[in-house]
Coordinates of C-alpha atoms in Angstrom, one line a residue:
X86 CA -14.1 -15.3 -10.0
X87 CA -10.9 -13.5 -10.8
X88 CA -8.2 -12.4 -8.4
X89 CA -6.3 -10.0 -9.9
X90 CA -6.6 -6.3 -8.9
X91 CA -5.2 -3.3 -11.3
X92 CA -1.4 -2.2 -10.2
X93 CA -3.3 1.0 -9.7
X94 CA -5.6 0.1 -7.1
X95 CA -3.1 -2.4 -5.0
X96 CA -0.2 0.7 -5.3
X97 CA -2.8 3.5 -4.7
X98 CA -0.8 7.7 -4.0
X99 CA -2.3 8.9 -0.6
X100 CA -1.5 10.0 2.7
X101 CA -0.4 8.6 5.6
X102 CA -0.9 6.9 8.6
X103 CA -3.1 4.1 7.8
X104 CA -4.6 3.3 4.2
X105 CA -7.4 1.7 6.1
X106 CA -8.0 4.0 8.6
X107 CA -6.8 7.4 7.0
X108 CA -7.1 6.7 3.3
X109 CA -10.8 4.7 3.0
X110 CA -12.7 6.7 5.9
X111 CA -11.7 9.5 3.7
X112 CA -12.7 7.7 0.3
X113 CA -15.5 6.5 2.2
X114 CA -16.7 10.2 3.1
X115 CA -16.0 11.7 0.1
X116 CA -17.7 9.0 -2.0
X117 CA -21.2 10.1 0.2
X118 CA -21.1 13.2 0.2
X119 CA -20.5 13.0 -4.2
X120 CA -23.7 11.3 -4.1
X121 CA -25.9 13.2 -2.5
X122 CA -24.2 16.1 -4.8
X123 CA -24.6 13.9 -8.2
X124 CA -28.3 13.3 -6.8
X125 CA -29.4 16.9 -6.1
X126 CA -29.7 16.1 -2.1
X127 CA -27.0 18.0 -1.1
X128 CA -28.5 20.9 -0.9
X129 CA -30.9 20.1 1.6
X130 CA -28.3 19.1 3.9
X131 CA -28.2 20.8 7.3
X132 CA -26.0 17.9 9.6
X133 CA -23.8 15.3 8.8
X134 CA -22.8 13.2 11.3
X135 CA -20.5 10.2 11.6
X136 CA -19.9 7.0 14.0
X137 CA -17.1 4.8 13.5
X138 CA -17.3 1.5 14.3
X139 CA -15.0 -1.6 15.7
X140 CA -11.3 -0.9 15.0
X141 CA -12.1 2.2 13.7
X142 CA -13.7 3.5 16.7
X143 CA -10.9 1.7 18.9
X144 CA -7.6 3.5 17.0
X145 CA -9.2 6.0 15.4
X146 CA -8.0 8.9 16.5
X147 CA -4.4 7.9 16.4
X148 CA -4.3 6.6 13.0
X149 CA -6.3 10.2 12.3
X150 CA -9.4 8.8 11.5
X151 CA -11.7 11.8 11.9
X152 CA -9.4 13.8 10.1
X153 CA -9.6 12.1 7.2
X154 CA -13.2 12.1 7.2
X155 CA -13.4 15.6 7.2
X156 CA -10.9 15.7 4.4
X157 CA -13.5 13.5 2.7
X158 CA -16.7 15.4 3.6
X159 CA -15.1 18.3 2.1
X160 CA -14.9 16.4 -1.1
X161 CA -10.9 16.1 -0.8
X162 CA -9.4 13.0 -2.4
X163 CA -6.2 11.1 -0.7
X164 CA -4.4 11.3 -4.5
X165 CA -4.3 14.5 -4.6
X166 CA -5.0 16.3 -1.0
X167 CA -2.6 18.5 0.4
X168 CA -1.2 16.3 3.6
X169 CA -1.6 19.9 5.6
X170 CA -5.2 19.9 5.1
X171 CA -5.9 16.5 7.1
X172 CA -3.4 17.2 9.7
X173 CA -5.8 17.9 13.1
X174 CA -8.3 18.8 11.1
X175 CA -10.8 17.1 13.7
X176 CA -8.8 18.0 16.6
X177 CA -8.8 21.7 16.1
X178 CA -11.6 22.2 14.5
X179 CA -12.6 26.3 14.4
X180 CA -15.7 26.3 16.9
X181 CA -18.8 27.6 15.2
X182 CA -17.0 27.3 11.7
X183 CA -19.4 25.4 9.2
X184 CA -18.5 22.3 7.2
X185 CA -18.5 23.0 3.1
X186 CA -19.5 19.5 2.4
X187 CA -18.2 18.4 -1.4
X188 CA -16.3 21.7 -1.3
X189 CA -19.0 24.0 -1.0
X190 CA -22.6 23.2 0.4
X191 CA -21.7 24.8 4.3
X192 CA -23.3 22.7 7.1
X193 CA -23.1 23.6 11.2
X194 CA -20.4 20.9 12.5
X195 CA -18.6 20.3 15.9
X196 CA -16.0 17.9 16.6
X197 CA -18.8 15.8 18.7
X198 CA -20.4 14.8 15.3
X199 CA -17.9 12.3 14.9
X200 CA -19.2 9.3 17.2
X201 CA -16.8 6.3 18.3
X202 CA -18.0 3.0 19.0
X203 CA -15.1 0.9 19.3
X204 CA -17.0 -2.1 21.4
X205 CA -19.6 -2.3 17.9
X206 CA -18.8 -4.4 15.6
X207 CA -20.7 -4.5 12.3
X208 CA -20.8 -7.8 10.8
X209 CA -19.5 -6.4 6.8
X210 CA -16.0 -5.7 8.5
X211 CA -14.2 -4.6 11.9
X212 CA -13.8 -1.3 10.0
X213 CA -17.1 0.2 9.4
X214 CA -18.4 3.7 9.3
X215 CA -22.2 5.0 9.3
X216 CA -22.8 8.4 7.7
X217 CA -26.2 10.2 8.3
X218 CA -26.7 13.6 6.1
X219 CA -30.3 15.1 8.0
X220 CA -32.1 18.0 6.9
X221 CA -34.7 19.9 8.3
X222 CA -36.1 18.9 11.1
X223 CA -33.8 16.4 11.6
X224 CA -35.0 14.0 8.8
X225 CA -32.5 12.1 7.4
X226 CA -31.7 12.5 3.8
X227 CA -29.4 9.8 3.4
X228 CA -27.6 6.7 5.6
X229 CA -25.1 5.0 4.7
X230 CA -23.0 2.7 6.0
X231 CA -19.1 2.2 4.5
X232 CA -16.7 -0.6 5.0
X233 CA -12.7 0.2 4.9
X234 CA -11.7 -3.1 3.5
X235 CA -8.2 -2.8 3.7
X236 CA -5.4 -1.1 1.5
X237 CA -7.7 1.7 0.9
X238 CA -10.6 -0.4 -0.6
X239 CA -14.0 0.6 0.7
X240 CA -17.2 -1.2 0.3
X241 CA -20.7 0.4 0.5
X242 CA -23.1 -1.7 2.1
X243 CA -26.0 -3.2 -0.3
X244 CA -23.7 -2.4 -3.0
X245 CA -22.9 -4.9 -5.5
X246 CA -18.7 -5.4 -6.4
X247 CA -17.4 -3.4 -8.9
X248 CA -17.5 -4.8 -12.1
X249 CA -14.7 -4.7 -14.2
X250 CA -15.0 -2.1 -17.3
X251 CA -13.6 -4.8 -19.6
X252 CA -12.8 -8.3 -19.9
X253 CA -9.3 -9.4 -18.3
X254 CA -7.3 -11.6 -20.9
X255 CA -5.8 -13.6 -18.4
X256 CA -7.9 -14.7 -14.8
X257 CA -7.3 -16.6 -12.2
X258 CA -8.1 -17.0 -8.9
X259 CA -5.2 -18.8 -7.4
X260 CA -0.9 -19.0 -7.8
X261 CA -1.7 -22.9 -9.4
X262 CA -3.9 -21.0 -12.0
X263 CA -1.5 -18.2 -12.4
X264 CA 1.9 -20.6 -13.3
X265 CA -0.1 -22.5 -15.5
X266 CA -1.9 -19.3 -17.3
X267 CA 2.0 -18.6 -18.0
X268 CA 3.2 -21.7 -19.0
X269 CA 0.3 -21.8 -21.7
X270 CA 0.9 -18.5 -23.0
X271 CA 4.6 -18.6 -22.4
X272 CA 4.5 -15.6 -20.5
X273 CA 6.0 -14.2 -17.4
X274 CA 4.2 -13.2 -14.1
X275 CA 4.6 -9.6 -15.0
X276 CA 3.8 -9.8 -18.7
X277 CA 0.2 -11.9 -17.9
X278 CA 0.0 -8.7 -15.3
X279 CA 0.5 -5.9 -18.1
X280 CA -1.4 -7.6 -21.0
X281 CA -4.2 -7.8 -17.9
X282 CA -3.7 -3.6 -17.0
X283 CA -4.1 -3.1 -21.1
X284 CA -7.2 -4.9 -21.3
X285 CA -8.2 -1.8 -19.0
X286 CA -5.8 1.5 -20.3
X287 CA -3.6 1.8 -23.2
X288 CA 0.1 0.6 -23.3
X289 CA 1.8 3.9 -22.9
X290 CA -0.8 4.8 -20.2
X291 CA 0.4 1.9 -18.3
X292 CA 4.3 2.6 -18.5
X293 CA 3.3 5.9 -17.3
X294 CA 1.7 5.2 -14.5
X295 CA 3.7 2.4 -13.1
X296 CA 6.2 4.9 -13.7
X297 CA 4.6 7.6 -11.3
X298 CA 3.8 5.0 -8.4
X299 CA 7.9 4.5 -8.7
X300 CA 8.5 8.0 -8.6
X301 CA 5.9 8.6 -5.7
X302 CA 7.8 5.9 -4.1
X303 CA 11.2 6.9 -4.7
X304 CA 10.1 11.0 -3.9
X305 CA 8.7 9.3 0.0
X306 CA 11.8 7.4 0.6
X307 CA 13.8 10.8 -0.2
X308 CA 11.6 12.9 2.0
X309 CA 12.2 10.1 5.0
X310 CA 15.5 10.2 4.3
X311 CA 16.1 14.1 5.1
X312 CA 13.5 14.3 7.5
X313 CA 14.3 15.1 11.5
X314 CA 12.2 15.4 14.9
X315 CA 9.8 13.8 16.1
X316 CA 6.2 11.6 15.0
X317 CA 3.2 13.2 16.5
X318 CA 1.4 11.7 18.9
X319 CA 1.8 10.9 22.9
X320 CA 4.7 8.6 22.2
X321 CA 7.0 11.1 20.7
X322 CA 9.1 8.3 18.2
X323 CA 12.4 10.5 17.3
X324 CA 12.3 9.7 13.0
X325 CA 15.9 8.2 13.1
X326 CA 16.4 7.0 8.7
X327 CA 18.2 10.6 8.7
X328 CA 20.7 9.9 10.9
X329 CA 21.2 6.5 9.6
X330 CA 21.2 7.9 6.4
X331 CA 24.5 10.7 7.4
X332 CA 26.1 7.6 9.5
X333 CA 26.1 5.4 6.1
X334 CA 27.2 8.4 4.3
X335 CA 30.1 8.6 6.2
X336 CA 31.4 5.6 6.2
X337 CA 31.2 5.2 2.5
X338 CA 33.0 8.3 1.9
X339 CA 35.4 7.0 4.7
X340 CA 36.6 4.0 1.7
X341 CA 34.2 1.7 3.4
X342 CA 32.7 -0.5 0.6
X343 CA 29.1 0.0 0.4
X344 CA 26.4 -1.1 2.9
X345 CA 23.3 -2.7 0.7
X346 CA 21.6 -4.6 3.6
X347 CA 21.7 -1.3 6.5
X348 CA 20.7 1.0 3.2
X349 CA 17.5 -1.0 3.0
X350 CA 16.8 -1.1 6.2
X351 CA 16.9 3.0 6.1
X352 CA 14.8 2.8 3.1
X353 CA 12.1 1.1 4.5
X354 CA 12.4 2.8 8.2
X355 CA 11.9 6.7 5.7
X356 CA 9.0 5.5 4.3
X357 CA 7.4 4.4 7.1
X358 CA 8.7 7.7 9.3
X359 CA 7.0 9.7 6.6
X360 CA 3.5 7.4 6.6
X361 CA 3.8 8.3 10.1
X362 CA 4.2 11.7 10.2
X363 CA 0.9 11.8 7.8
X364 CA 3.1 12.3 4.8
X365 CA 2.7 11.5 0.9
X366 CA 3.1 7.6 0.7
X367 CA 2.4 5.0 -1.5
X368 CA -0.3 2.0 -0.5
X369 CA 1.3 -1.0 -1.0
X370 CA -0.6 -3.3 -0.3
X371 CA -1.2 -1.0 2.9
X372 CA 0.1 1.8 4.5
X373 CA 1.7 0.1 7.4
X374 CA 3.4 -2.0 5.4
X375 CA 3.8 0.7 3.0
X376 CA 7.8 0.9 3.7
X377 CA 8.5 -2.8 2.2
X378 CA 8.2 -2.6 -1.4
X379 CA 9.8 0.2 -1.5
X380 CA 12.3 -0.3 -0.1
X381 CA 13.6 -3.6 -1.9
X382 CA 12.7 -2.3 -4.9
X383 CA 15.1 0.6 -4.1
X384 CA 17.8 -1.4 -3.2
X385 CA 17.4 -3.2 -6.4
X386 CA 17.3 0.3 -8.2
X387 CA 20.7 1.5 -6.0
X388 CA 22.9 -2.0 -5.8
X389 CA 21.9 -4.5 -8.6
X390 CA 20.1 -2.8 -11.6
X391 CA 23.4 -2.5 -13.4
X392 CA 25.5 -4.9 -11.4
X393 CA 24.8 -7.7 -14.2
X394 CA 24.2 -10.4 -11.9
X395 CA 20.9 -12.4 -13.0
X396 CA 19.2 -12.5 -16.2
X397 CA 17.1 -9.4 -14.9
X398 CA 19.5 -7.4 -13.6
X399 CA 22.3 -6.7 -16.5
X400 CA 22.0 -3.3 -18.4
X401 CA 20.8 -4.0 -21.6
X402 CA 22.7 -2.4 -24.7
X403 CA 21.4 0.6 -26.2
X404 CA 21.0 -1.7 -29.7
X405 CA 18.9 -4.3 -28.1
X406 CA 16.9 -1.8 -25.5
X407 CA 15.1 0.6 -28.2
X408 CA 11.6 -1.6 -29.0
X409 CA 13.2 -4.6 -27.5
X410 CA 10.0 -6.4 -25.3
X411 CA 12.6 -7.2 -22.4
X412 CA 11.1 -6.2 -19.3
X413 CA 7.8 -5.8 -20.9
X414 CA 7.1 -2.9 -23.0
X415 CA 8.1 -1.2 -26.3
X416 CA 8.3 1.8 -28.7
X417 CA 6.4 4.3 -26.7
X418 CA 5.3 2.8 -23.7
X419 CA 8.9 2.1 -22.9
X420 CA 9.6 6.3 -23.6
X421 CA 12.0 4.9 -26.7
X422 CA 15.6 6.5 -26.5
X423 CA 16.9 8.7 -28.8
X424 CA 19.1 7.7 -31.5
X425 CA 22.3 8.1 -29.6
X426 CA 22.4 7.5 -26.0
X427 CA 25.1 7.6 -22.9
X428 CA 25.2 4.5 -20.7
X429 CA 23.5 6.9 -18.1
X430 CA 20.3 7.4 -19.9
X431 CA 20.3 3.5 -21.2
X432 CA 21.2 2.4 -17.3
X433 CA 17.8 4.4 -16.4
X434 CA 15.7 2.7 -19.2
X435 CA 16.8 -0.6 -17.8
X436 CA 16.0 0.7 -14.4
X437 CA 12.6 2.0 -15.3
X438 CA 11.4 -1.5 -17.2
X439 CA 12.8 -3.5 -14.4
X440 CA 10.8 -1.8 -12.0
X441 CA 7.9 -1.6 -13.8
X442 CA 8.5 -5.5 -13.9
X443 CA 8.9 -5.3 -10.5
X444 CA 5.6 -3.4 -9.1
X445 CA 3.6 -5.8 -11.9
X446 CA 5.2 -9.0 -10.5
X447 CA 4.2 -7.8 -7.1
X448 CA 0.5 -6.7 -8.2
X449 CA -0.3 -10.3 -9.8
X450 CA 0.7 -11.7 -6.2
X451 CA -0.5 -9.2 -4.1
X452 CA -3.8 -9.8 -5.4
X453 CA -3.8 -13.6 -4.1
X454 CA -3.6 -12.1 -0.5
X455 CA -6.7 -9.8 -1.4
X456 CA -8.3 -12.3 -2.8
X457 CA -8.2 -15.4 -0.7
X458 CA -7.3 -14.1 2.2
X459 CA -6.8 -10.4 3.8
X460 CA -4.8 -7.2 3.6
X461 CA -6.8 -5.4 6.3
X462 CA -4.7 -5.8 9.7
X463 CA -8.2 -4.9 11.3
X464 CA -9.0 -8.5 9.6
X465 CA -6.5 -11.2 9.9
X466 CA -3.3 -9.4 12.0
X467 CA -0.4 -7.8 10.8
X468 CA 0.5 -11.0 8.9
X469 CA -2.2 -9.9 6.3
X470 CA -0.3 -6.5 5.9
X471 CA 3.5 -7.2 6.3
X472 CA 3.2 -10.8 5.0
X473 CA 1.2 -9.7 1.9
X474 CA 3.8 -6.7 1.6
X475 CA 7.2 -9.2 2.1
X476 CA 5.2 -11.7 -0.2
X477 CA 5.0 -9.0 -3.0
X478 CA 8.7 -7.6 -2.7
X479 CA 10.2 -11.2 -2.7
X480 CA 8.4 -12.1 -5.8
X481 CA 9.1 -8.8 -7.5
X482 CA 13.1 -9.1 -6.6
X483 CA 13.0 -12.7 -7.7
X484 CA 11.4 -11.4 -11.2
X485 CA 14.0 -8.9 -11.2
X486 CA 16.9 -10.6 -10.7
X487 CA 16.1 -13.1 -13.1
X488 CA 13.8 -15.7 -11.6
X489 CA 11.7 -17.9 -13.0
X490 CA 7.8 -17.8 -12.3
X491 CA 8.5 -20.9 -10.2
X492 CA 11.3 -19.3 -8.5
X493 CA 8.7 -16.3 -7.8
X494 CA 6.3 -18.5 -6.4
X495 CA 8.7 -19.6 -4.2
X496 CA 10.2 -16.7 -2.9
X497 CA 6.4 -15.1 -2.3
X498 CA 5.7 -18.5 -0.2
X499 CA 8.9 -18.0 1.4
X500 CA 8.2 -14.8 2.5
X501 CA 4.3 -15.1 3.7
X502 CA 5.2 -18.4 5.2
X503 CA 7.4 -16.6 8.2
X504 CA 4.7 -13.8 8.8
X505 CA 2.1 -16.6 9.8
X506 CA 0.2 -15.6 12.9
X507 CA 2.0 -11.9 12.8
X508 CA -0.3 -9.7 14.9
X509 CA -1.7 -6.2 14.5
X510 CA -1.2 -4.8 18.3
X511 CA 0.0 -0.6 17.6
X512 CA 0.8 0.9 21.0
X513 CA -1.3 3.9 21.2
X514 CA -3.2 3.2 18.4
X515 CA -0.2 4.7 16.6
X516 CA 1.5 3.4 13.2
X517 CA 4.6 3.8 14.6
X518 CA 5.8 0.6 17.3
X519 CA 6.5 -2.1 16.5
X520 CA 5.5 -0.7 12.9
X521 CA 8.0 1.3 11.6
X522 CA 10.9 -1.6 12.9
X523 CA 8.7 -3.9 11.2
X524 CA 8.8 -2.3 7.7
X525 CA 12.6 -2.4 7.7
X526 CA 12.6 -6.2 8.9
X527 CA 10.4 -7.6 6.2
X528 CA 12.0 -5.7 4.2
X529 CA 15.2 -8.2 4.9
X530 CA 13.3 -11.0 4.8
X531 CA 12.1 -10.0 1.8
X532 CA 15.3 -10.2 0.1
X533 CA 16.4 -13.5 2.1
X534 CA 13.3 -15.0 0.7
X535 CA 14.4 -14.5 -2.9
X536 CA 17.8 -15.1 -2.7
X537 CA 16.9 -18.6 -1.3
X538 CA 14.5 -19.2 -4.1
X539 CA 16.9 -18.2 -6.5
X540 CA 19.6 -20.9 -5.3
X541 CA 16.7 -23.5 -6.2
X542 CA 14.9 -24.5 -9.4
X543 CA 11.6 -23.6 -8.1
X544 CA 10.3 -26.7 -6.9
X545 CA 9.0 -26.8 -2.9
X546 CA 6.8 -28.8 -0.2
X547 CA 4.6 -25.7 0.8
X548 CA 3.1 -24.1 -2.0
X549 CA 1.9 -20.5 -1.7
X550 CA -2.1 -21.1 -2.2
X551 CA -1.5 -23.6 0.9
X552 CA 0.0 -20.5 2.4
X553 CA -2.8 -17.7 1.1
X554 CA -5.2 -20.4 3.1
X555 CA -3.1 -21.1 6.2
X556 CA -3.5 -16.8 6.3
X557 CA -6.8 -16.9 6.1
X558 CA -7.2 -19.4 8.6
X559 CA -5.4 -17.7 11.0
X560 CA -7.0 -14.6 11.0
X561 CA -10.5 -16.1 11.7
X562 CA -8.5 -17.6 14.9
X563 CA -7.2 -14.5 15.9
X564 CA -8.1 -12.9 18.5
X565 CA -9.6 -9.6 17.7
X566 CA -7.8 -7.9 20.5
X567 CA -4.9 -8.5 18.2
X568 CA -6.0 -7.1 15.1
X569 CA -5.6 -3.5 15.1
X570 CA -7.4 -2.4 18.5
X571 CA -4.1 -2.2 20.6
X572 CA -6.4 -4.0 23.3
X573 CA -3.5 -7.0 23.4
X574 CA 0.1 -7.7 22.9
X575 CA 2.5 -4.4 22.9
X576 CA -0.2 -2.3 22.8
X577 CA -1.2 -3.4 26.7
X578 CA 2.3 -3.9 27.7
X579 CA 4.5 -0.7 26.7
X580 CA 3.5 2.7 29.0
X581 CA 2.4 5.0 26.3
X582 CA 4.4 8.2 27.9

């Protein structure tokens, strides 16, 4: 069975704070509430109500859990949902206001319809939800019950996986499989990843939307960046990538060279401010760890892109960028230049393909972790978010800066290899400590990990599938009190006031 998952279901636009406790409640909801309306139920509706089980009973309400799945029974999708319109929408719900479920079928609904049952566990996933839509008389119309899978996947019990809508050219189902796929084919990681996305969308369609997870990514680290006060919640975090931001600022325009290494720090520490606050923020792989890809990719973007050091990095000339296959695409897909063009507009071409090289490098190892192992914190510990996350951003710096696939492999083992028994322990059930400090310290190691795969030929003792497995291992010997139910670690240890 194949590994790899689409670019644009790893990097998935949605809402913050958790894509597995914000994002797939709300997909989960939304998806139930579609069917009864595509199946001519919904109309007979008079109650929905809602338990959430395990880890999303336990954190529930601080990751905003029953917010989102009001979002979702009102047929509201985390792409495209105003943030405003989750924000304690549970909390302060209108008493004796009804429910429009898909948008406009009104149902009675109180807060209390939303059940917890944090010491449940359903044996699909820690993250399970039941739905029940009753009509009169109280007979149910419809059960269901949803699993949040991690990264904003859901799974609907008794429901077979999704099948592919076409063939993948190129599938494998481990990092072994995936060099030797590219050494056949001579082929980078990123181009087996694109010729993979085309099997499924056109060429063009796939520069495009790589290009508009960049700009989604870019647009949340900007937002972090200028963004003051505090995150909700009891433990009133002061956002603090603003002030680092004017501090760095100042010193540069002080004739202080430029700070790279504190600038990605701040990159990652904004995205993750504004996952916090409930903002607009990129999955990637998850949304804690949503800050880490990102971030390097930024930095990349900001202090190497035109810096000419690596194979990857150097601008291209304008003669040999227009339909030149360099970083992956051409003509159209690579939005072709016009005949004349200022070293501005050619810098941003090369900046564009080398991200887009980037995210695909990432996506190709990203979906090892999902895969063989986890990306649900709820599942195997923070190691399965943060890890995967450093994993992915190693490997798509590595590809950027010239690395080979090797040399990618490398840096991806590298990075998941020092995340190993990481655990999942939010105090207050709040993406915020040790989360947000977290983002911007992967985020380092990140760029550590490729730099020392780049100083070797490729060639190392621990490979990453051993690594993908060690994961996995772990997170079965976890204890579950330190995957994502703040019953352990921090969570038990720092007052929450």
């Amino acid at each position: 069975m194949g590994a790899y998952v689409s670019a644009f279901e790893l990097f998935s636009i949605g809402i913050g704070p958790s894509s597995s406790h914000t994002v797939g409640p709300m997909r989960a909801a939304r998806d139930f509430v579609l069917r009864l309306d595509a199946t001519g139920r919904l109309a007979a509706v008079r109650r929905v109500t809602v338990t959430l089980y395990g880890s999303l009973g336990a954190t529930g309400i601080g990751h905003r859990t029953p917010d989102a799945v009001i979002a979702g029974l009102r047929g509201l999708a985390p792409e495209t949902v105003d943030p405003a319109d989750v924000r304690d929408a549970w909390s302060r719900y209108p008493e004796g206001e009804p429910l429009r479920l898909a948008g406009h079928h009104p149902v009675p609904f109180a807060a209390s319809d939303i059940a917890f049952a944090p010491r449940t566990r359903l044996p699909g996933h820690p993250n399970a939800m039941t739905l029940v839509a009753s009509g009169d008389a109280g007979v149910t119309i419809a059960a269901d019950t949803y699993y949040s899978v991690g990264g904003g996947f859901i799974r609907r019990e008794g429901e077979d996986a999704a099948v592919s809508p076409a063939a993948l050219p190129f599938s494998y189902g481990d990092a072994a499989t995936l060099l030797a796929l590219c050494d056949e084919h001579g082929l980078t990681i990123a181009e087996l990843a694109r010729r993979n996305e085309e099997a499924l969308r056109g060429e063009a369609e796939v520069a495009a939307g790589l290009d508009r997870i960049w700009d989604a990514m870019s647009a949340c680290v900007d937002a972090g960046l200028h963004a003051t006060g505090t995150l909700p919640g009891m433990l009133r975090v002061a956002r603090r990538a603003d002030a680092i931001r004017s501090q760095l600022e100042a010193a540069e325009a002080d004739g202080h060279r430029e700070l790279p290494g504190e600038w990605l720090g701040a990159f990652a520490l904004a995205v993750n401010e504004e996952n916090a606050a409930g903002g607009r923020v990129v999955t990637a792989p998850t949304n804690g760890a949503a800050g880490i890809v990102p971030a390097v990719a930024m930095y990349w973007w900001r202090f190497l892109a035109d810096s000419g050091l690596g194979q990857g990095n150097a601008v291209t000339p304008y003669g040999e960028l227009v339909g030149s296959a360099l970083l992956g695409f051409t003509g159209e897909a690579a939005h072709a230049l016009p005949e004349a063009a200022d070293d501005a507009v050619v810098a941003e071409a090369n900046r564009r393909r080398g991200i887009r090289r980037f995210l695909l490098t990432a996506t190709a190892l990203g979906s090892l972790f999902k895969a063989n192992a986890s990306i649900s914190g709820a599942e195997g510990g923070c190691q399965a978010e943060v890890g995967s996350a450093c994993a992915m951003a190693a490997g798509g710096l590595t590809a950027v800066m010239g690395g080979t696939n090797r040399q990618i492999e490398n840096a991806a083992e590298i990075a998941m290899e020092h995340h190993l028994g990481l655990t999942c322990d939010p105090v207050g059930g709040l993406v915020q400590i040790p989360c947000i400090e977290r983002n911007a310290i992967a985020a380092s190691t990140a760029v550590t990990a490729a730099r020392l795969a780049l100083r070797g030929d490729g060639s190392h003792f621990v490979s990453l599938d051993q690594v993908v497995e060690t994961m996995r291992q772990t997170g079965i010997d976890m204890s579950t009190k330190y995957k994502e139910t703040s019953e352990g670690g921090l969570a038990v240890n720092v007052i929450e006031c």
